[in-house]
Coordinates of C-alpha atoms in Angstrom, one line a residue:
Chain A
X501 CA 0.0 0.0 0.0
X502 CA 1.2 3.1 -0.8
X503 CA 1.6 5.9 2.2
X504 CA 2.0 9.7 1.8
X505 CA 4.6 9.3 5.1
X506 CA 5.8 7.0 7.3
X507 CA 6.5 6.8 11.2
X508 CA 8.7 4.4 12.9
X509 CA 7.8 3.8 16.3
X510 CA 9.4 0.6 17.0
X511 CA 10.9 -0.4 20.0
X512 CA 8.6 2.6 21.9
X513 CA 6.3 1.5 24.4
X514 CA 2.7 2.9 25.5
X515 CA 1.8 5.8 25.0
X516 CA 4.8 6.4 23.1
X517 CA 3.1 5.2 19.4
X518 CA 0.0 7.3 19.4
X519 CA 1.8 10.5 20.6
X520 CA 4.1 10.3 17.8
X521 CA 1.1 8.9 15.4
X522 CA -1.2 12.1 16.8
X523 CA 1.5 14.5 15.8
X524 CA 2.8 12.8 12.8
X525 CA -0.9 12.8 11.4
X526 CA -0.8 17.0 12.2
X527 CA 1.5 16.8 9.3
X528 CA 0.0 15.2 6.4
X529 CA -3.0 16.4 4.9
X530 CA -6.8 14.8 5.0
X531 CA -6.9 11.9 2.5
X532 CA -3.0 11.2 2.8
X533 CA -2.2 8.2 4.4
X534 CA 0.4 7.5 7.4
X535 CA 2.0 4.4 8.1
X536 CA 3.3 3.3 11.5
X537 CA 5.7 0.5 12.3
X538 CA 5.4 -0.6 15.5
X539 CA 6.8 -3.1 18.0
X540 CA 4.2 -2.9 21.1
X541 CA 1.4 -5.2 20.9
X542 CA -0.9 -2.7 22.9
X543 CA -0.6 -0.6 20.0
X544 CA -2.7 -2.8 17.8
X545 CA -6.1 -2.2 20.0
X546 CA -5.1 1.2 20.8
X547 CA -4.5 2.7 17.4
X548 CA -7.6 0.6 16.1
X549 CA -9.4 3.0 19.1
X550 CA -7.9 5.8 18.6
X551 CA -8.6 5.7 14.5
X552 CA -12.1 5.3 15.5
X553 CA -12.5 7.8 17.7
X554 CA -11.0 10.3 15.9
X555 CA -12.5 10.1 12.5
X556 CA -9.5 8.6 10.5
X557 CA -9.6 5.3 8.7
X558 CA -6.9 1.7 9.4
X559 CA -7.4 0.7 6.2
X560 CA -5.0 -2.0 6.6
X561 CA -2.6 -3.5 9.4
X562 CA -0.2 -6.5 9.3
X563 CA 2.3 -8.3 11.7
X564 CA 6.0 -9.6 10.3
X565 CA 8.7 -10.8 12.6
X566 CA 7.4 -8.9 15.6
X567 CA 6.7 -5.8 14.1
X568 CA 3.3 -4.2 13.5
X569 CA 2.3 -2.4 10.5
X570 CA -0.7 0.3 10.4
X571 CA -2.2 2.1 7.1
X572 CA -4.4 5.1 8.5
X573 CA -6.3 7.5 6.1
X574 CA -6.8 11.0 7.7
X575 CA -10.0 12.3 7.7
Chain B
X416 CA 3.0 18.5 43.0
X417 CA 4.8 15.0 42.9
X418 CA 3.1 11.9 41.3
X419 CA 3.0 8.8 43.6
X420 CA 3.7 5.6 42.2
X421 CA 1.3 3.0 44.0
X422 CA 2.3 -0.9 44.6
X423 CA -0.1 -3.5 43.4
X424 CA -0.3 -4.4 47.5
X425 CA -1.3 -1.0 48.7
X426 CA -4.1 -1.5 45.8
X427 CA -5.1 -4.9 47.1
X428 CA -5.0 -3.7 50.7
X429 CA -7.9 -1.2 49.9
X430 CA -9.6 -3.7 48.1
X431 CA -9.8 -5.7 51.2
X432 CA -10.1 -3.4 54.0
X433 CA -13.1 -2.2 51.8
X434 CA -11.4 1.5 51.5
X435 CA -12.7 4.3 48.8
X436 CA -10.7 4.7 45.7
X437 CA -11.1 6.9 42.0
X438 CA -10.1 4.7 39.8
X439 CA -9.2 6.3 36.5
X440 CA -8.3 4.1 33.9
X441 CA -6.9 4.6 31.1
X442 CA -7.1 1.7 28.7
X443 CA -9.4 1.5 25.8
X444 CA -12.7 0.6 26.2
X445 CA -12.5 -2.7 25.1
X446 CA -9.7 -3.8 27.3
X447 CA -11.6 -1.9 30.1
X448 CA -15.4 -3.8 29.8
X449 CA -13.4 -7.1 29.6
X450 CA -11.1 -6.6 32.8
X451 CA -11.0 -4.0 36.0
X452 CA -9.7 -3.8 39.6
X453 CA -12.7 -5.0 41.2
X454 CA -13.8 -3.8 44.2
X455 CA -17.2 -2.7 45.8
X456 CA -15.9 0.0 47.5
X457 CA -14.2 1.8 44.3
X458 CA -15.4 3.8 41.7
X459 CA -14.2 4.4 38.1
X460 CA -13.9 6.3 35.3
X461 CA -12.8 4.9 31.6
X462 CA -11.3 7.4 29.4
X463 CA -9.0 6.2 27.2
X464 CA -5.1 7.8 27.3
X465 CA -5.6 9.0 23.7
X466 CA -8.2 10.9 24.4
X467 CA -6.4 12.7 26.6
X468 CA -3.5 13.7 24.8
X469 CA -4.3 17.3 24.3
X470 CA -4.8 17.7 28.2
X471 CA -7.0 16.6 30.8
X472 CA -9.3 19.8 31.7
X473 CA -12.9 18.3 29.9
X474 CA -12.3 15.4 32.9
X475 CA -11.6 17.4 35.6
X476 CA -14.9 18.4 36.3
X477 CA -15.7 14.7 36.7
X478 CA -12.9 13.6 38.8
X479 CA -14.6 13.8 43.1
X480 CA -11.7 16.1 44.7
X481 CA -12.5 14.1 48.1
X482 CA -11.4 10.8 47.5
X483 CA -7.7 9.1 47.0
X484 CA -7.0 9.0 43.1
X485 CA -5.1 6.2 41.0
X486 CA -4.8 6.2 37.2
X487 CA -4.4 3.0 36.1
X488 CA -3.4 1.9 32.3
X489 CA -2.0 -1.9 30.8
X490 CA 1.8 -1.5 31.6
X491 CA 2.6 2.3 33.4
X492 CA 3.5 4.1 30.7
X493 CA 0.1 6.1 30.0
X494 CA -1.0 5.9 33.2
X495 CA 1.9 7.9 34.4
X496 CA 1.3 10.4 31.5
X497 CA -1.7 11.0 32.5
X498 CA -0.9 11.4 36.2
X499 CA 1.5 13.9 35.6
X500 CA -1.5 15.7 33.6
X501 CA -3.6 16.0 36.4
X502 CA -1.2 16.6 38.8
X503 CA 0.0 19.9 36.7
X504 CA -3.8 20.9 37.0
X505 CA -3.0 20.8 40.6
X506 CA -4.4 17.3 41.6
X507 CA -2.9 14.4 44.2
X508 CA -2.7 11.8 41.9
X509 CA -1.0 8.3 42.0
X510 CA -0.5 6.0 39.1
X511 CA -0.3 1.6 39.4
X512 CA 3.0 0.6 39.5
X513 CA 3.6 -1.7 36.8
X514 CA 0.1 -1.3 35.3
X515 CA -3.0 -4.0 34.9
X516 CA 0.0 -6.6 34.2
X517 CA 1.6 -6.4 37.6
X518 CA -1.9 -6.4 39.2
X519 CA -2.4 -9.9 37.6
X520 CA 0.6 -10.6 39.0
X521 CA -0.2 -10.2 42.4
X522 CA -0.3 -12.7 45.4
X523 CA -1.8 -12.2 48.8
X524 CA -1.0 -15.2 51.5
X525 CA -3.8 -15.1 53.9
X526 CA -3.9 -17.4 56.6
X527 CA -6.8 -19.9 56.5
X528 CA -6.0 -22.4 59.5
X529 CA -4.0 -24.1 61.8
X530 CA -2.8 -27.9 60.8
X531 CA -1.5 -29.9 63.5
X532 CA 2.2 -28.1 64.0
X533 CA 1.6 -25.8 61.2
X534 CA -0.6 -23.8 59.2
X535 CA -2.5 -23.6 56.0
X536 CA -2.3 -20.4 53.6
X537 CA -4.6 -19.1 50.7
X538 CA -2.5 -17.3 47.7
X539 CA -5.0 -14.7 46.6
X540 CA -4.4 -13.4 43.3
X541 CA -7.2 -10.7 43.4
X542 CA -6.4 -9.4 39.9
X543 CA -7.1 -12.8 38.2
X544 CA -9.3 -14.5 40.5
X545 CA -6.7 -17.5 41.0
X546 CA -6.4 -19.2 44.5
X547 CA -3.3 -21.2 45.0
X548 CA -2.2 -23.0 48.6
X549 CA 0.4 -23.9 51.1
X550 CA 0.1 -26.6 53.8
X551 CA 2.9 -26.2 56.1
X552 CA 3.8 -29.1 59.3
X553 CA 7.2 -29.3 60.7
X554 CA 9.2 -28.2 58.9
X555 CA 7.6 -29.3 55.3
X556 CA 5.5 -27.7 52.6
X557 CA 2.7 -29.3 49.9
X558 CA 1.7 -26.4 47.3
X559 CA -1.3 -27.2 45.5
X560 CA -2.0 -24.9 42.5
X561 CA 0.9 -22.8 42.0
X562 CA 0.7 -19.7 39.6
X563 CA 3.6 -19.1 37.6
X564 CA 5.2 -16.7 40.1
X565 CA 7.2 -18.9 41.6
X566 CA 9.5 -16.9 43.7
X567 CA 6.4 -16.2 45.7
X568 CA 5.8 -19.3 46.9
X569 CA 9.8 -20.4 47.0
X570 CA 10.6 -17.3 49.2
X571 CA 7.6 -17.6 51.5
X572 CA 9.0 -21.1 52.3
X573 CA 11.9 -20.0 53.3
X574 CA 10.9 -17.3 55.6
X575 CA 8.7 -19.9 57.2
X576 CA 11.9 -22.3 57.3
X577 CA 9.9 -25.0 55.3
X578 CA 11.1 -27.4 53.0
X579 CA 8.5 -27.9 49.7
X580 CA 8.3 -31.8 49.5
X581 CA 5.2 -31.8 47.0
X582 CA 4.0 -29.7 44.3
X583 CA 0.1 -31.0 43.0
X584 CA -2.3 -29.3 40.0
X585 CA -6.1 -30.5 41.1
X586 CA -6.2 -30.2 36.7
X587 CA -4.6 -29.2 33.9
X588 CA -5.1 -25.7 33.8
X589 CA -6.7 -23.6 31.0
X590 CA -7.3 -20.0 32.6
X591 CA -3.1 -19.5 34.2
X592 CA 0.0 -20.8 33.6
X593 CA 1.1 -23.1 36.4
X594 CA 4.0 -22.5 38.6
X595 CA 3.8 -26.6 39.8
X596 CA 6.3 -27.6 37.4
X597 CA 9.2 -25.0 37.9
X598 CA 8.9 -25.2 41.5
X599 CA 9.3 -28.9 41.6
X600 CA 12.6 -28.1 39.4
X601 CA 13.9 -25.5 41.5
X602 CA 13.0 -27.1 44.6
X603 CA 13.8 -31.1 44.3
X604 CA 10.0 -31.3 45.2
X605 CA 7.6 -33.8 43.6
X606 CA 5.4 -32.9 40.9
X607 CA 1.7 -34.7 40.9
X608 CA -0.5 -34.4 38.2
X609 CA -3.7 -36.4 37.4
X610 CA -2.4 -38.6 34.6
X611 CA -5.7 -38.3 32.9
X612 CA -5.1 -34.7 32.2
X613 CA -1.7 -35.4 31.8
X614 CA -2.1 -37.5 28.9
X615 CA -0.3 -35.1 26.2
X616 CA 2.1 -33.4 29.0
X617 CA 6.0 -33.5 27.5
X618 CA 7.6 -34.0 31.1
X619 CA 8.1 -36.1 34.1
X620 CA 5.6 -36.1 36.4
X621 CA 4.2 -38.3 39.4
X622 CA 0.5 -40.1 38.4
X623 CA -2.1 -38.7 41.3
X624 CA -4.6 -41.3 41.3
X625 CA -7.6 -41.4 43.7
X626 CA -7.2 -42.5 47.3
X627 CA -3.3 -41.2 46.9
X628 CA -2.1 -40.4 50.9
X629 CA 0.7 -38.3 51.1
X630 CA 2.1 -36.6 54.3
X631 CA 4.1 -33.6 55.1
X632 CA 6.1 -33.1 58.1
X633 CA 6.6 -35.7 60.8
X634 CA 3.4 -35.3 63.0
X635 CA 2.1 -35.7 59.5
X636 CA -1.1 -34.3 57.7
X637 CA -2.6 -36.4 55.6
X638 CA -3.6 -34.8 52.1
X639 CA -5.9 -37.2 50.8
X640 CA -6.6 -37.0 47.3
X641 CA -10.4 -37.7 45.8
X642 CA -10.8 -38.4 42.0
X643 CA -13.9 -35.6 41.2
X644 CA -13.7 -35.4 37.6
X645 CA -16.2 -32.5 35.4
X646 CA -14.4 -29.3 34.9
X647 CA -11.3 -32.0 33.2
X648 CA -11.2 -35.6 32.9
X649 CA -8.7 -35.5 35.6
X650 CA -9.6 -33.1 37.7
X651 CA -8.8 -33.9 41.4
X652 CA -10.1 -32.9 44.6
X653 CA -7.9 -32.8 48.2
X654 CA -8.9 -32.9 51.4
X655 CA -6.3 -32.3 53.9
X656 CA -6.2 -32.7 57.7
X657 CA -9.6 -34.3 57.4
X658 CA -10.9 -30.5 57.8
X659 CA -10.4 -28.7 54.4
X660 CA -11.4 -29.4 50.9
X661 CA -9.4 -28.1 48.4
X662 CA -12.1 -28.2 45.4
X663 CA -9.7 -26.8 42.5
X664 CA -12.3 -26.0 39.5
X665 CA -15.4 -28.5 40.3
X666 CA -16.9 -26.2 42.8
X667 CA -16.6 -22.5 44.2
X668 CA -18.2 -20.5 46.7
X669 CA -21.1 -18.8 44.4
X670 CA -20.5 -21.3 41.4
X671 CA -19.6 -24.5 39.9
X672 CA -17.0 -25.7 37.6
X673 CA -17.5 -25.5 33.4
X674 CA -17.0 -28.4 31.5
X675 CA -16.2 -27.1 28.7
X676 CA -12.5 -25.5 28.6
X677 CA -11.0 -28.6 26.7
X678 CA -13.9 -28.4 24.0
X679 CA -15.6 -31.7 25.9
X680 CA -18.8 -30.1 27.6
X681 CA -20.8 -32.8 26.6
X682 CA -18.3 -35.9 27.7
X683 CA -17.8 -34.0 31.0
X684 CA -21.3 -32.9 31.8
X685 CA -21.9 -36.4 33.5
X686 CA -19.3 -36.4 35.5
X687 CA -19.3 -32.9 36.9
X688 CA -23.2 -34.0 38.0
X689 CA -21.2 -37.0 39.8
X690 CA -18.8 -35.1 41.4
X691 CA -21.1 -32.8 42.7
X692 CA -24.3 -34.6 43.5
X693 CA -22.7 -37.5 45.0
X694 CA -19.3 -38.1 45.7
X695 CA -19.0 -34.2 47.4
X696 CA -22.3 -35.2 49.1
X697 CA -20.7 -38.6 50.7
X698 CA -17.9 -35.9 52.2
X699 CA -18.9 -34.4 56.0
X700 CA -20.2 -30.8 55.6
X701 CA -18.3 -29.8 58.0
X702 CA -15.8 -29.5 55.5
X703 CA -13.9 -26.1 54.9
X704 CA -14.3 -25.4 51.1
X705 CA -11.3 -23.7 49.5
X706 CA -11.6 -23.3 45.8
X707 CA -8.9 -23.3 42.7
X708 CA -10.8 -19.4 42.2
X709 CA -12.9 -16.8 42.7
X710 CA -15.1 -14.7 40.0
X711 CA -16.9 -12.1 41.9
X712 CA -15.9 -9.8 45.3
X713 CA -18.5 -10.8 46.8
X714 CA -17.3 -14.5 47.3
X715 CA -14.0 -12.8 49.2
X716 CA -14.6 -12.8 53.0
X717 CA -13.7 -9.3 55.2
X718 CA -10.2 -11.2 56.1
X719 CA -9.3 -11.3 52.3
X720 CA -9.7 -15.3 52.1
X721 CA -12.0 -16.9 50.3
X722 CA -13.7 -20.2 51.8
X723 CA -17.3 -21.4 53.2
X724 CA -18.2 -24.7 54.8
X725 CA -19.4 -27.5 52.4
X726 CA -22.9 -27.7 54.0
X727 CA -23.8 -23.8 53.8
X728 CA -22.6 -24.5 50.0
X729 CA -25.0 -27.0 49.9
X730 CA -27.5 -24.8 51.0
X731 CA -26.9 -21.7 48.8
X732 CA -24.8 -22.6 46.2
X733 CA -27.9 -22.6 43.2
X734 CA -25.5 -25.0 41.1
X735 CA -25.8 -27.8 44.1
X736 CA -29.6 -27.4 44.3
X737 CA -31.0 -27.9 40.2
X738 CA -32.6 -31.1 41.0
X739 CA -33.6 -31.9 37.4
X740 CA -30.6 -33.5 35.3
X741 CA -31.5 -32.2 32.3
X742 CA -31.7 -28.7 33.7
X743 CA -28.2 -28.9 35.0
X744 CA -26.9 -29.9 31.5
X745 CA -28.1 -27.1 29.7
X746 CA -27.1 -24.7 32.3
X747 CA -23.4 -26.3 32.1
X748 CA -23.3 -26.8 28.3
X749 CA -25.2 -23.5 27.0
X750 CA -24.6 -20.2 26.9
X751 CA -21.8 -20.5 28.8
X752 CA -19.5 -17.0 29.2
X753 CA -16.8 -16.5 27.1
X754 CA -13.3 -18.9 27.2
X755 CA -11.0 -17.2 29.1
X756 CA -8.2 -15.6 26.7
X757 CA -6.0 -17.8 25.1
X758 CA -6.9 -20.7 27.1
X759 CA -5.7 -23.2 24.0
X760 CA -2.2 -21.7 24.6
X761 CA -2.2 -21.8 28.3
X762 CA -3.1 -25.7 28.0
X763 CA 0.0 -26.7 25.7
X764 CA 2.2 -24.2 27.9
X765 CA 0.8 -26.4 30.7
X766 CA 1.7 -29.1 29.0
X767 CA 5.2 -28.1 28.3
X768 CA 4.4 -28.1 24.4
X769 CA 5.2 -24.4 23.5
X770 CA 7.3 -22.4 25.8
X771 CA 6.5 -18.9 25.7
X772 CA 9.1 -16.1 27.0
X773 CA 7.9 -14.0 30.1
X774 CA 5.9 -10.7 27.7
X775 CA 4.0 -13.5 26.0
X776 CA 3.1 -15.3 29.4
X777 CA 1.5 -12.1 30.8
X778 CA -0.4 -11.6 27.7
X779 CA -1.9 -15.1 27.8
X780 CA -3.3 -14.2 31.1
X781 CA -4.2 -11.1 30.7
X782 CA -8.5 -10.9 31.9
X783 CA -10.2 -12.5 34.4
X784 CA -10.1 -16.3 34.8
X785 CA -13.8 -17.7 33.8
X786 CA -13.4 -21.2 34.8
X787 CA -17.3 -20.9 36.2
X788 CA -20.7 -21.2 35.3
X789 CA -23.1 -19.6 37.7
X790 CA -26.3 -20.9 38.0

């Protein structure tokens, strides 16, 4: 999938991954997508609930050796 | 003003003593419905950390300035993020040390009677709902039901200047990882299983069998083992000292066992009805039940243990009283509550099939334990 930017927050732990998702999101524009690679496996929940609540869309997520990827469309 | 850092044992000790506490927790709200700190005398709030992120003033207003405040969140991290928040706005604030994983963690020994020269304890795991147990005589130890924090039960023998001599599972677990196994290791002690549930297990183990006697210390207490299959095909009962009945999964203080954990509900159904409506009923009610777990605060007595005498069971216990059979099969076999999480993984680890490293161990128990149905 293609992404407009993406964030590497591997090796951070909670809340570490949506702070840095959050702002990281202030910076592209509505439609762009972001993609975050992660390595906490609270993140997979969390940014499922935080997409959600905010508006924006996962359109896609996947796991590989440990580390979690994300695809979120801004709204 | 400072943020406090609060020990999963100050947490518990409010829980017991019945004192007030905010919670505010922080996880989402999924993670939150599934799994709290329970207590009666709490109350809570759930707004997830990420909502929080651009400051903590649209809560304030909702957070009672008279009461002792604890945010709470899965590991520390958020909680203590949000802490800090609050405690800029000017509040006394504390956040859970370690998070919801070390409050899993958690054991409480509570005395729950004398054995001739010794003593029996209760391991309460509040934030699981898991009851392990030590019986103590001269000198010697039997641990029935270990959790997987070991060094609990190893250090607490050797302030009490015991040696462990025996390490027994009533069953093969499905809700926790057992701590039988590595304490056996570590300790030289023997580790019983019932071999009916140890049918697939990768290790060395001692066969449990019904009618087993086995003694600790020299004045001896007898801890007399009773075949009481239903919850697992193996499942096994103890009664120790003549006075107490350790009742691992079969039968709990506001519940009764589910047969269903091992995907055999409709095997099993007849032989939890066994277990329950006659062989327990052969046993004198006099009997001190002490169960494998707990579900709800309400089955936790004011001295943090959790135990009731096999006749007032008897009496109130609605899954001892459903006269007709086939009532008591559908109760046990439909709509039953969820499985607890992972509960397929915690049976092979059990088993010594997969070996999982200490991160994925406290995320297989993660949420409460659900070994019951309640009638």
């Amino acid at each position: 999938m293609n992404a407009d930017k993406v964030l590497d927050a591997k090796g951070m732990a909670c809340p570490m991954p949506i702070v840095k998702t959050k702002k990281a999101m202030n910076d592209i524009d509505s439609g762009q997508v972001l993609e975050i690679h992660a390595t906490d496996q609270g993140a997979k929940a969390d940014l499922t609930a935080w997409s959600k609540s905010g508006g924006h869309e996962l359109m896609d997520h996947s796991e590989e050796d440990g580390v979690l990827k994300f695809w979120i469309k801004k709204k | 003003m400072a943020v406090k850092a609060m020990k999963a044992s100050e947490v518990a000790r409010r829980v017991v003593e019945k004192k007030d506490l905010f919670i505010l927790d922080v996880r989402n709200e999924d993670a939150y419905a599934d799994w709290k700190i329970e207590s009666d005398s709490f109350q809570y709030m759930n707004v997830p950390y990420f909502e929080l992120l651009d400051g903590v003033e649209e809560i304030m207003e909702n957070i009672p300035k008279d009461k002792e405040l604890l945010v709470v969140c899965a590991k520390e991290g958020s909680s203590q993020m949000v802490a800090e928040m609050l405690s800029d706005e000017g509040m006394e604030v504390s956040y859970l040390e370690g998070g919801m994983k070390t409050w899993s963690e958690h054991l409480e020994p509570v005395k729950v009677g004398d054995l001739p020269n010794g003593e029996l304890y209760q391991f309460v795991r509040l934030g699981k709902g898991c009851l392990s147990y030590m019986a103590l005589s001269n000198g010697e130890a039997a641990i029935i039901d270990a959790t997987r924090m070991t060094d609990v039960f190893i250090n607490f023998a050797k302030e009490k200047e015991v040696k462990i001599k025996h390490v027994f599972d009533t069953h093969l677990h499905a809700d926790h990882i057992s701590g039988g196994r590595e304490i056996a290791e570590k300790t030289g002690a023997v580790y019983w299983l019932p071999p009916k549930d140890a049918e697939e297990v990768v290790f060395e183990y001692e066969p449990l069998t019904d009618g087993e006697q086995v003694r600790i210390g020299d004045t001896a207490i007898d801890i007399n083992a009773l075949y009481s299959p239903g919850h697992t095909i193996g499942s096994t009962s103890f009664v120790i000292d003549n006075r107490f009945l350790l009742s691992g999964d079969i039968l709990f203080i506001d519940s009764i066992g589910r047969p269903d954990l091992a995907g055999k509900a409709e095997d099993w159904v007849g032989d939890l009805r066994e277990t329950l409506y006659s062989r327990y009923r052969e046993l004198s009610e006099d009997l001190v039940v002490l169960p494998a777990h707990f579900m709800i605060m309400e089955e936790v007595n004011d001295d943090g243990s959790v135990q009731e005498k096999l006749g007032t069971l008897f009496e109130k216990n609605h899954g001892l009283n459903i006269e007709d059979e086939s009532k008591f099969r559908s109760l046990v076999t439909e709509n039953l509550p969820p499985q607890p999480n992972s509960h397929q993984e915690i049976r092979q680890t059990n088993m010594g099939k997969i070996t999982p490293d200490i991160d994925k161990k406290q995320e297989m128990e993660i949420g409460p334990n659900r070994c019951a149905v309640k009638a």
